[in-house]
Amino acid sequence: MVKVAVLGAAGGIGQPLSLLLKANTTITELALFDIANTAGVAADLSHINTPAKVTGYKGDEQLEGALKGADVVVIPAGVPRKPGMTRDDLFKINAGIVKNLATAAAKHCPKAFMAIISNPVNSTVPIVAEVFKAHGVYDAKRIFGVTTLDIVRANTFVSELKNTEPQSTNVPVIGGHSGVTIIPVLSATGHSFTDEQVERLTQRIQYGGDEVVKAKDGAGSATLSMAYAGARFVNSLLEASVLKKTGVTECTYVKSDVAEGLEYFSTVVELGPEGVSKIHPIPSLNAHEKKLLDAAVPELKANIQKGVDFVKNA
Ligand code: NAD
Ligand code: LMR
């Protein structure tokens, strides 16, 4: 039995993500939770002839049912950006939402893998970790910030430039998930780029989210590409933990000591039966990438502290 719970399942990301998870035949139960509209989404998805039994839960009083027995909890609950906003501007609303959902998960499914999509990811992951610590159920190996969309974007942009197959292009993107904290390691792709290409690619990967926010013009941020990326990440988690495949890796934002002075950082992480099985170090960086890392550190540090303080000082 493999139960996956999606919290925020009726939202812009939640619906297509749940659709893609319903198509994942490793999942036997898909629990959809939201504060509104879950019944319709659950009824709709339940007609698809794949193994996952779909259940819908609405409102705080049904949260326990969604979480009980969950092996994986994916959280895309919360508000998205509008043009002119930073991800950190979402902290005010989303920090509280994530904290409440994490509190329920710590009580009802403390051993679940927690995959956090809600922004600002740089801060919401520390929030989940601090909540689990406060409940005495913390396991750093099981809490992940989903940064997969940065990798998906980087792979697309590089493959467009280099005419390579998008599916087999693999650009490590390390650091965090916001503007300057997103560090594409283009030197690790095996391709050569002019300085101008590096400049343009880096800017586009760091601000790909803004590109979508601008195009949606007030109607939200990336949902469909995020659903794809989120489904890929959950699939990797299940391949490593349930199907016991070895060598499954994803860049993901986890508790890590690879970057001096930062408690959380994304690098390539090998996944295993218990979640994180091996955290790869920061790959060898060229001078340009070292500058990107230097620029990322202060913002990432502040974002992490803000998340930790939100729980500790509550
Ligand atoms: P949305 O507004 O379309 O959907 C959010 C859903 O969350 C809604 O259905 C809402 O009812 C639900 N919700 C609100 N409070 C809730 C609660 N307490 N419990 C359960 N559900 C709750 O937004 P969206 O476009 O799906 O984006 C969701 C979040 O994901 C945003 O914070 C956005 O910034 C973030 N995001 C992250 C990434 C990433 O790469 N990690 C990518 C895209 C978006
Ligand atoms: C993204 O990268 O698309 C998300 O983090 C959403 C956003 O606010 O840009």
Tab-separated table of C-alpha atoms and ligand atoms in Angstrom:
chain	number	residue	atom	x	y	z
A	1	MET	CA	0.000	0.000	0.000
A	2	VAL	CA	1.389	3.379	-0.975
A	3	LYS	CA	-0.560	6.438	0.137
A	4	VAL	CA	0.229	9.896	-1.168
A	5	ALA	CA	-1.553	12.942	0.284
A	6	VAL	CA	-1.732	16.225	-1.649
A	7	LEU	CA	-2.477	19.248	0.564
A	8	GLY	CA	-3.843	22.096	-1.564
A	9	ALA	CA	-5.118	19.558	-4.105
A	10	ALA	CA	-7.853	21.744	-5.615
A	11	GLY	CA	-5.466	24.564	-6.556
A	12	GLY	CA	-3.675	25.536	-9.727
A	13	ILE	CA	-0.813	23.130	-9.014
A	14	GLY	CA	-2.833	20.694	-6.908
A	15	GLN	CA	-5.213	19.621	-9.682
A	16	PRO	CA	-2.745	18.796	-12.473
A	17	LEU	CA	-0.295	17.362	-9.926
A	18	SER	CA	-3.013	15.071	-8.600
A	19	LEU	CA	-3.852	14.057	-12.169
A	20	LEU	CA	-0.230	13.091	-12.840
A	21	LEU	CA	-0.029	11.233	-9.518
A	22	LYS	CA	-3.242	9.360	-10.361
A	23	ALA	CA	-1.408	8.111	-13.454
A	24	ASN	CA	1.446	6.793	-11.289
A	25	THR	CA	0.688	3.074	-10.900
A	26	THR	CA	2.902	2.689	-7.823
A	27	ILE	CA	0.399	4.739	-5.794
A	28	THR	CA	-2.515	2.808	-4.306
A	29	GLU	CA	-4.236	5.657	-2.441
A	30	LEU	CA	-4.316	9.318	-3.402
A	31	ALA	CA	-5.729	11.509	-0.634
A	32	LEU	CA	-6.722	14.982	-1.797
A	33	PHE	CA	-7.037	17.704	0.827
A	34	ASP	CA	-8.010	21.342	0.434
A	35	ILE	CA	-10.089	23.940	2.238
A	36	ALA	CA	-12.523	24.002	-0.730
A	37	ASN	CA	-13.569	22.084	-3.859
A	38	THR	CA	-11.913	18.751	-3.103
A	39	ALA	CA	-15.045	16.669	-3.628
A	40	GLY	CA	-15.290	17.612	-7.307
A	41	VAL	CA	-11.602	17.080	-8.027
A	42	ALA	CA	-11.646	13.731	-6.225
A	43	ALA	CA	-14.814	12.527	-7.998
A	44	ASP	CA	-13.384	13.531	-11.365
A	45	LEU	CA	-9.995	11.845	-10.875
A	46	SER	CA	-11.581	8.746	-9.329
A	47	HIS	CA	-13.000	7.759	-12.736
A	48	ILE	CA	-9.534	7.243	-14.225
A	49	ASN	CA	-8.755	3.531	-14.542
A	50	THR	CA	-5.470	3.387	-12.645
A	51	PRO	CA	-4.869	1.613	-9.300
A	52	ALA	CA	-4.885	4.640	-6.962
A	53	LYS	CA	-8.069	4.935	-4.921
A	54	VAL	CA	-8.882	8.638	-4.771
A	55	THR	CA	-10.314	10.154	-1.604
A	56	GLY	CA	-11.284	13.794	-0.997
A	57	TYR	CA	-11.014	15.655	2.315
A	58	LYS	CA	-12.129	19.212	3.030
A	59	GLY	CA	-11.425	21.515	5.946
A	60	ASP	CA	-9.341	21.143	9.088
A	61	GLU	CA	-11.650	18.569	10.646
A	62	GLN	CA	-10.905	16.157	7.767
A	63	LEU	CA	-7.144	16.756	7.634
A	64	GLU	CA	-6.387	13.786	9.892
A	65	GLY	CA	-8.171	11.423	7.488
A	66	ALA	CA	-6.103	12.708	4.578
A	67	LEU	CA	-2.836	12.274	6.464
A	68	LYS	CA	-3.323	9.028	8.433
A	69	GLY	CA	-1.064	6.353	6.938
A	70	ALA	CA	0.421	8.660	4.298
A	71	ASP	CA	3.826	7.634	2.968
A	72	VAL	CA	4.327	10.891	1.074
A	73	VAL	CA	2.780	14.303	1.780
A	74	VAL	CA	3.056	16.879	-0.992
A	75	ILE	CA	2.231	20.473	-0.046
A	76	PRO	CA	1.307	22.970	-2.771
A	77	ALA	CA	-1.154	24.808	-0.449
A	78	GLY	CA	-0.951	28.571	-0.231
A	79	VAL	CA	-1.133	31.745	-2.259
A	80	PRO	CA	0.869	32.301	-5.466
A	81	ARG	CA	2.651	35.490	-6.561
A	82	LYS	CA	1.218	38.338	-8.574
A	83	PRO	CA	3.414	40.570	-10.781
A	84	GLY	CA	5.742	42.759	-8.712
A	85	MET	CA	5.864	40.366	-5.750
A	86	THR	CA	8.827	38.323	-4.536
A	87	ARG	CA	8.379	34.828	-3.157
A	88	ASP	CA	9.294	36.217	0.253
A	89	ASP	CA	6.219	38.478	0.030
A	90	LEU	CA	4.160	35.258	0.306
A	91	PHE	CA	5.680	34.413	3.689
A	92	LYS	CA	3.033	36.340	5.653
A	93	ILE	CA	0.228	34.065	4.467
A	94	ASN	CA	1.967	30.845	3.488
A	95	ALA	CA	4.150	30.435	6.583
A	96	GLY	CA	1.067	29.989	8.764
A	97	ILE	CA	-0.609	27.624	6.287
A	98	VAL	CA	2.485	25.418	6.027
A	99	LYS	CA	3.023	25.462	9.784
A	100	ASN	CA	-0.535	24.239	10.432
A	101	LEU	CA	-0.314	21.508	7.811
A	102	ALA	CA	3.101	20.402	9.105
A	103	THR	CA	1.725	20.275	12.658
A	104	ALA	CA	-1.019	17.902	11.533
A	105	ALA	CA	1.487	15.781	9.582
A	106	ALA	CA	3.802	15.585	12.615
A	107	LYS	CA	0.855	14.207	14.609
A	108	HIS	CA	-0.773	11.905	12.064
A	109	CYS	CA	2.013	10.702	9.711
A	110	PRO	CA	5.359	11.574	11.343
A	111	LYS	CA	7.310	9.149	9.153
A	112	ALA	CA	5.974	10.409	5.833
A	113	PHE	CA	8.272	11.993	3.267
A	114	MET	CA	7.354	15.689	3.227
A	115	ALA	CA	7.673	17.361	-0.194
A	116	ILE	CA	7.220	21.117	0.154
A	117	ILE	CA	6.182	23.153	-2.876
A	118	SER	CA	4.568	26.168	-1.135
A	119	ASN	CA	6.642	29.339	-1.392
A	120	PRO	CA	8.887	30.726	-0.156
A	121	VAL	CA	10.481	27.239	-0.220
A	122	ASN	CA	13.718	28.636	1.270
A	123	SER	CA	11.715	29.379	4.446
A	124	THR	CA	8.834	26.877	4.376
A	125	VAL	CA	11.206	23.882	4.552
A	126	PRO	CA	12.813	25.163	7.788
A	127	ILE	CA	9.277	25.779	9.103
A	128	VAL	CA	8.315	22.133	8.543
A	129	ALA	CA	11.587	20.967	10.100
A	130	GLU	CA	11.095	23.126	13.220
A	131	VAL	CA	7.510	21.887	13.634
A	132	PHE	CA	8.690	18.264	13.430
A	133	LYS	CA	11.471	19.032	15.942
A	134	ALA	CA	8.941	20.585	18.335
A	135	HIS	CA	6.866	17.386	18.138
A	136	GLY	CA	9.930	15.153	18.680
A	137	VAL	CA	9.515	13.410	15.311
A	138	TYR	CA	12.164	15.175	13.237
A	139	ASP	CA	14.066	13.171	10.656
A	140	ALA	CA	16.095	15.421	8.347
A	141	LYS	CA	16.210	12.680	5.727
A	142	ARG	CA	12.451	12.922	5.145
A	143	ILE	CA	11.873	16.635	4.546
A	144	PHE	CA	12.398	18.020	1.046
A	145	GLY	CA	11.985	21.373	-0.648
A	146	VAL	CA	10.830	20.749	-4.200
A	147	THR	CA	13.148	22.721	-6.482
A	148	THR	CA	12.681	20.349	-9.432
A	149	LEU	CA	11.047	23.063	-11.549
A	150	ASP	CA	14.361	24.935	-11.648
A	151	ILE	CA	16.040	21.843	-13.077
A	152	VAL	CA	13.183	21.211	-15.523
A	153	ARG	CA	13.474	24.812	-16.756
A	154	ALA	CA	17.261	24.714	-16.962
A	155	ASN	CA	17.122	21.481	-18.967
A	156	THR	CA	14.600	23.021	-21.366
A	157	PHE	CA	16.500	26.267	-21.897
A	158	VAL	CA	19.876	24.541	-22.378
A	159	SER	CA	18.447	21.915	-24.733
A	160	GLU	CA	16.792	24.659	-26.810
A	161	LEU	CA	20.132	26.436	-27.137
A	162	LYS	CA	22.222	23.335	-27.770
A	163	ASN	CA	19.675	21.330	-29.788
A	164	THR	CA	19.908	18.398	-27.398
A	165	GLU	CA	17.119	16.077	-26.305
A	166	PRO	CA	15.312	17.928	-23.487
A	167	GLN	CA	14.670	14.693	-21.561
A	168	SER	CA	18.312	13.703	-21.465
A	169	THR	CA	19.735	17.161	-20.779
A	170	ASN	CA	20.730	17.401	-17.142
A	171	VAL	CA	21.653	20.727	-15.578
A	172	PRO	CA	22.319	20.690	-11.839
A	173	VAL	CA	20.692	23.693	-10.155
A	174	ILE	CA	21.826	24.169	-6.580
A	175	GLY	CA	21.197	26.578	-3.688
A	176	GLY	CA	17.632	27.611	-2.978
A	177	HIS	CA	14.450	28.477	-4.846
A	178	SER	CA	14.233	32.244	-5.379
A	179	GLY	CA	16.047	34.673	-7.665
A	180	VAL	CA	19.718	34.922	-6.763
A	181	THR	CA	19.566	31.827	-4.545
A	182	ILE	CA	18.964	29.686	-7.668
A	183	ILE	CA	22.420	28.663	-8.913
A	184	PRO	CA	22.571	26.861	-12.266
A	185	VAL	CA	25.825	24.945	-12.668
A	186	LEU	CA	26.143	25.201	-16.430
A	187	SER	CA	29.809	24.168	-16.295
A	188	ALA	CA	28.667	20.680	-15.222
A	189	THR	CA	26.667	20.072	-18.414
A	190	GLY	CA	29.630	19.228	-20.622
A	191	HIS	CA	28.586	21.980	-23.069
A	192	SER	CA	30.552	25.126	-23.747
A	193	PHE	CA	28.804	28.481	-23.667
A	194	THR	CA	29.883	32.012	-24.521
A	195	ASP	CA	29.901	34.505	-21.637
A	196	GLU	CA	26.797	36.121	-23.097
A	197	GLN	CA	24.995	32.768	-23.278
A	198	VAL	CA	25.917	32.033	-19.655
A	199	GLU	CA	24.623	35.464	-18.624
A	200	ARG	CA	21.315	35.008	-20.459
A	201	LEU	CA	20.741	31.400	-19.409
A	202	THR	CA	21.529	32.150	-15.771
A	203	GLN	CA	19.150	35.106	-15.702
A	204	ARG	CA	16.365	33.074	-17.358
A	205	ILE	CA	16.768	30.091	-15.017
A	206	GLN	CA	16.896	32.335	-11.925
A	207	TYR	CA	13.860	34.329	-13.026
A	208	GLY	CA	11.858	31.682	-14.934
A	209	GLY	CA	9.153	31.931	-12.301
A	210	ASP	CA	8.816	35.671	-12.929
A	211	GLU	CA	8.484	35.007	-16.660
A	212	VAL	CA	5.369	32.912	-15.973
A	213	VAL	CA	3.980	35.304	-13.334
A	214	LYS	CA	4.268	38.152	-15.858
A	215	ALA	CA	2.643	36.150	-18.673
A	216	LYS	CA	-0.252	35.099	-16.401
A	217	ASP	CA	-0.723	38.783	-15.608
A	218	GLY	CA	-2.268	38.541	-12.149
A	219	ALA	CA	-3.781	35.051	-12.548
A	220	GLY	CA	-1.030	33.320	-10.552
A	221	SER	CA	2.294	31.621	-11.170
A	222	ALA	CA	3.550	28.393	-12.736
A	223	THR	CA	1.076	25.570	-12.180
A	224	LEU	CA	1.332	23.092	-15.067
A	225	SER	CA	5.126	22.950	-15.311
A	226	MET	CA	5.211	22.801	-11.497
A	227	ALA	CA	2.777	19.892	-11.502
A	228	TYR	CA	5.059	18.087	-13.966
A	229	ALA	CA	8.100	18.822	-11.811
A	230	GLY	CA	6.297	17.833	-8.587
A	231	ALA	CA	5.112	14.553	-10.097
A	232	ARG	CA	8.661	13.831	-11.268
A	233	PHE	CA	9.976	14.432	-7.742
A	234	VAL	CA	7.341	12.195	-6.089
A	235	ASN	CA	8.004	9.550	-8.720
A	236	SER	CA	11.730	9.618	-7.864
A	237	LEU	CA	10.936	9.343	-4.140
A	238	LEU	CA	8.728	6.296	-4.790
A	239	GLU	CA	11.190	4.679	-7.192
A	240	ALA	CA	13.879	4.860	-4.513
A	241	SER	CA	11.741	4.000	-1.467
A	242	VAL	CA	9.031	1.635	-2.727
A	243	LEU	CA	10.533	0.141	-5.887
A	244	LYS	CA	14.013	0.078	-4.251
A	245	LYS	CA	15.742	1.381	-7.357
A	246	THR	CA	19.299	2.471	-6.709
A	247	GLY	CA	21.048	5.535	-8.097
A	248	VAL	CA	17.912	7.711	-8.102
A	249	THR	CA	19.005	11.336	-7.769
A	250	GLU	CA	17.275	14.721	-7.703
A	251	CYS	CA	18.443	18.214	-6.816
A	252	THR	CA	16.402	19.061	-3.722
A	253	TYR	CA	16.543	21.565	-0.853
A	254	VAL	CA	17.309	19.630	2.324
A	255	LYS	CA	19.076	19.901	5.679
A	256	SER	CA	22.677	19.826	4.573
A	257	ASP	CA	26.157	20.890	5.576
A	258	VAL	CA	27.591	21.262	2.075
A	259	ALA	CA	27.531	25.080	2.181
A	260	GLU	CA	29.302	26.703	5.108
A	261	GLY	CA	26.969	28.630	7.399
A	262	LEU	CA	23.761	27.433	5.720
A	263	GLU	CA	21.550	24.830	7.380
A	264	TYR	CA	19.609	24.048	4.200
A	265	PHE	CA	20.872	23.835	0.653
A	266	SER	CA	20.000	22.087	-2.569
A	267	THR	CA	22.555	19.903	-4.318
A	268	VAL	CA	22.216	16.553	-6.058
A	269	VAL	CA	20.751	14.145	-3.500
A	270	GLU	CA	20.654	10.395	-3.845
A	271	LEU	CA	17.309	9.036	-2.671
A	272	GLY	CA	16.843	5.730	-0.881
A	273	PRO	CA	14.370	3.717	1.201
A	274	GLU	CA	14.595	6.211	4.092
A	275	GLY	CA	14.580	9.379	1.993
A	276	VAL	CA	17.922	11.156	1.651
A	277	SER	CA	20.598	8.501	1.320
A	278	LYS	CA	23.534	10.641	0.167
A	279	ILE	CA	23.982	14.386	-0.249
A	280	HIS	CA	26.436	15.223	-2.992
A	281	PRO	CA	28.796	18.126	-2.316
A	282	ILE	CA	28.641	21.378	-4.244
A	283	PRO	CA	30.111	20.479	-7.634
A	284	SER	CA	33.295	22.132	-8.795
A	285	LEU	CA	32.311	25.719	-9.733
A	286	ASN	CA	33.937	28.097	-12.195
A	287	ALA	CA	34.619	31.736	-11.291
A	288	HIS	CA	31.192	32.916	-12.508
A	289	GLU	CA	29.376	30.216	-10.519
A	290	LYS	CA	31.423	30.988	-7.409
A	291	LYS	CA	30.170	34.578	-7.658
A	292	LEU	CA	26.602	33.302	-7.935
A	293	LEU	CA	27.119	31.227	-4.796
A	294	ASP	CA	28.537	34.221	-2.917
A	295	ALA	CA	25.516	36.293	-3.929
A	296	ALA	CA	23.096	33.548	-2.839
A	297	VAL	CA	24.450	32.983	0.659
A	298	PRO	CA	23.192	36.104	2.520
A	299	GLU	CA	19.650	35.868	1.109
A	300	LEU	CA	19.420	32.138	1.743
A	301	LYS	CA	20.704	32.590	5.278
A	302	ALA	CA	18.088	35.266	5.997
A	303	ASN	CA	15.295	33.177	4.447
A	304	ILE	CA	16.256	30.143	6.564
A	305	GLN	CA	16.443	32.179	9.774
A	306	LYS	CA	13.042	33.729	9.053
A	307	GLY	CA	11.470	30.262	8.783
A	308	VAL	CA	13.179	28.961	11.922
A	309	ASP	CA	12.201	32.064	13.929
A	310	PHE	CA	8.587	31.837	12.769
A	311	VAL	CA	8.195	28.523	14.601
A	312	LYS	CA	10.600	29.120	17.490
A	313	ASN	CA	9.221	32.542	18.405
A	314	ALA	CA	5.543	31.625	17.978
B	1	NAD	P1	-3.548	28.311	-5.998
B	1	NAD	O1	-4.072	29.519	-5.294
B	1	NAD	O2	-4.023	28.046	-7.373
B	1	NAD	O3	-3.841	27.018	-5.138
B	1	NAD	C1	-3.544	26.945	-3.781
B	1	NAD	C2	-4.518	26.002	-3.135
B	1	NAD	O4	-4.177	25.938	-1.760
B	1	NAD	C3	-5.988	26.464	-3.236
B	1	NAD	O5	-6.789	25.419	-3.732
B	1	NAD	C4	-6.338	26.797	-1.794
B	1	NAD	O6	-7.693	26.530	-1.468
B	1	NAD	C5	-5.396	25.861	-1.054
B	1	NAD	N1	-5.204	26.222	0.340
B	1	NAD	C6	-5.107	27.447	0.909
B	1	NAD	N2	-4.964	27.311	2.242
B	1	NAD	C7	-4.963	25.992	2.507
B	1	NAD	C8	-4.858	25.218	3.693
B	1	NAD	N3	-4.729	25.794	4.879
B	1	NAD	N4	-4.897	23.881	3.591
B	1	NAD	C9	-5.015	23.281	2.376
B	1	NAD	N5	-5.138	23.955	1.230
B	1	NAD	C10	-5.100	25.291	1.296
B	1	NAD	O7	-1.944	28.417	-5.982
B	1	NAD	P2	-0.905	27.556	-6.841
B	1	NAD	O8	-0.646	28.231	-8.113
B	1	NAD	O9	-1.338	26.137	-6.825
B	1	NAD	O10	0.422	27.725	-5.949
B	1	NAD	C11	0.512	27.169	-4.669
B	1	NAD	C12	1.851	27.476	-4.031
B	1	NAD	O11	2.913	26.833	-4.746
B	1	NAD	C13	2.223	28.952	-3.998
B	1	NAD	O12	2.792	29.265	-2.767
B	1	NAD	C14	3.259	29.083	-5.095
B	1	NAD	O13	4.120	30.169	-4.892
B	1	NAD	C15	3.973	27.766	-4.959
B	1	NAD	N6	4.773	27.354	-6.114
B	1	NAD	C16	5.965	26.749	-5.861
B	1	NAD	C17	6.759	26.302	-6.902
B	1	NAD	C18	8.073	25.622	-6.634
B	1	NAD	O14	8.879	25.504	-7.564
B	1	NAD	N7	8.335	25.118	-5.451
B	1	NAD	C19	6.323	26.467	-8.224
B	1	NAD	C20	5.099	27.087	-8.448
B	1	NAD	C21	4.331	27.538	-7.372
B	2	LMR	C1	8.211	29.238	-9.802
B	2	LMR	O1	9.435	29.147	-9.785
B	2	LMR	O2	7.561	29.248	-10.875
B	2	LMR	C2	7.463	29.296	-8.510
B	2	LMR	O3	8.309	29.434	-7.428
B	2	LMR	C3	6.355	30.283	-8.506
B	2	LMR	C4	6.813	31.708	-8.518
B	2	LMR	O4	6.349	32.473	-7.668
B	2	LMR	O5	7.595	32.086	-9.385
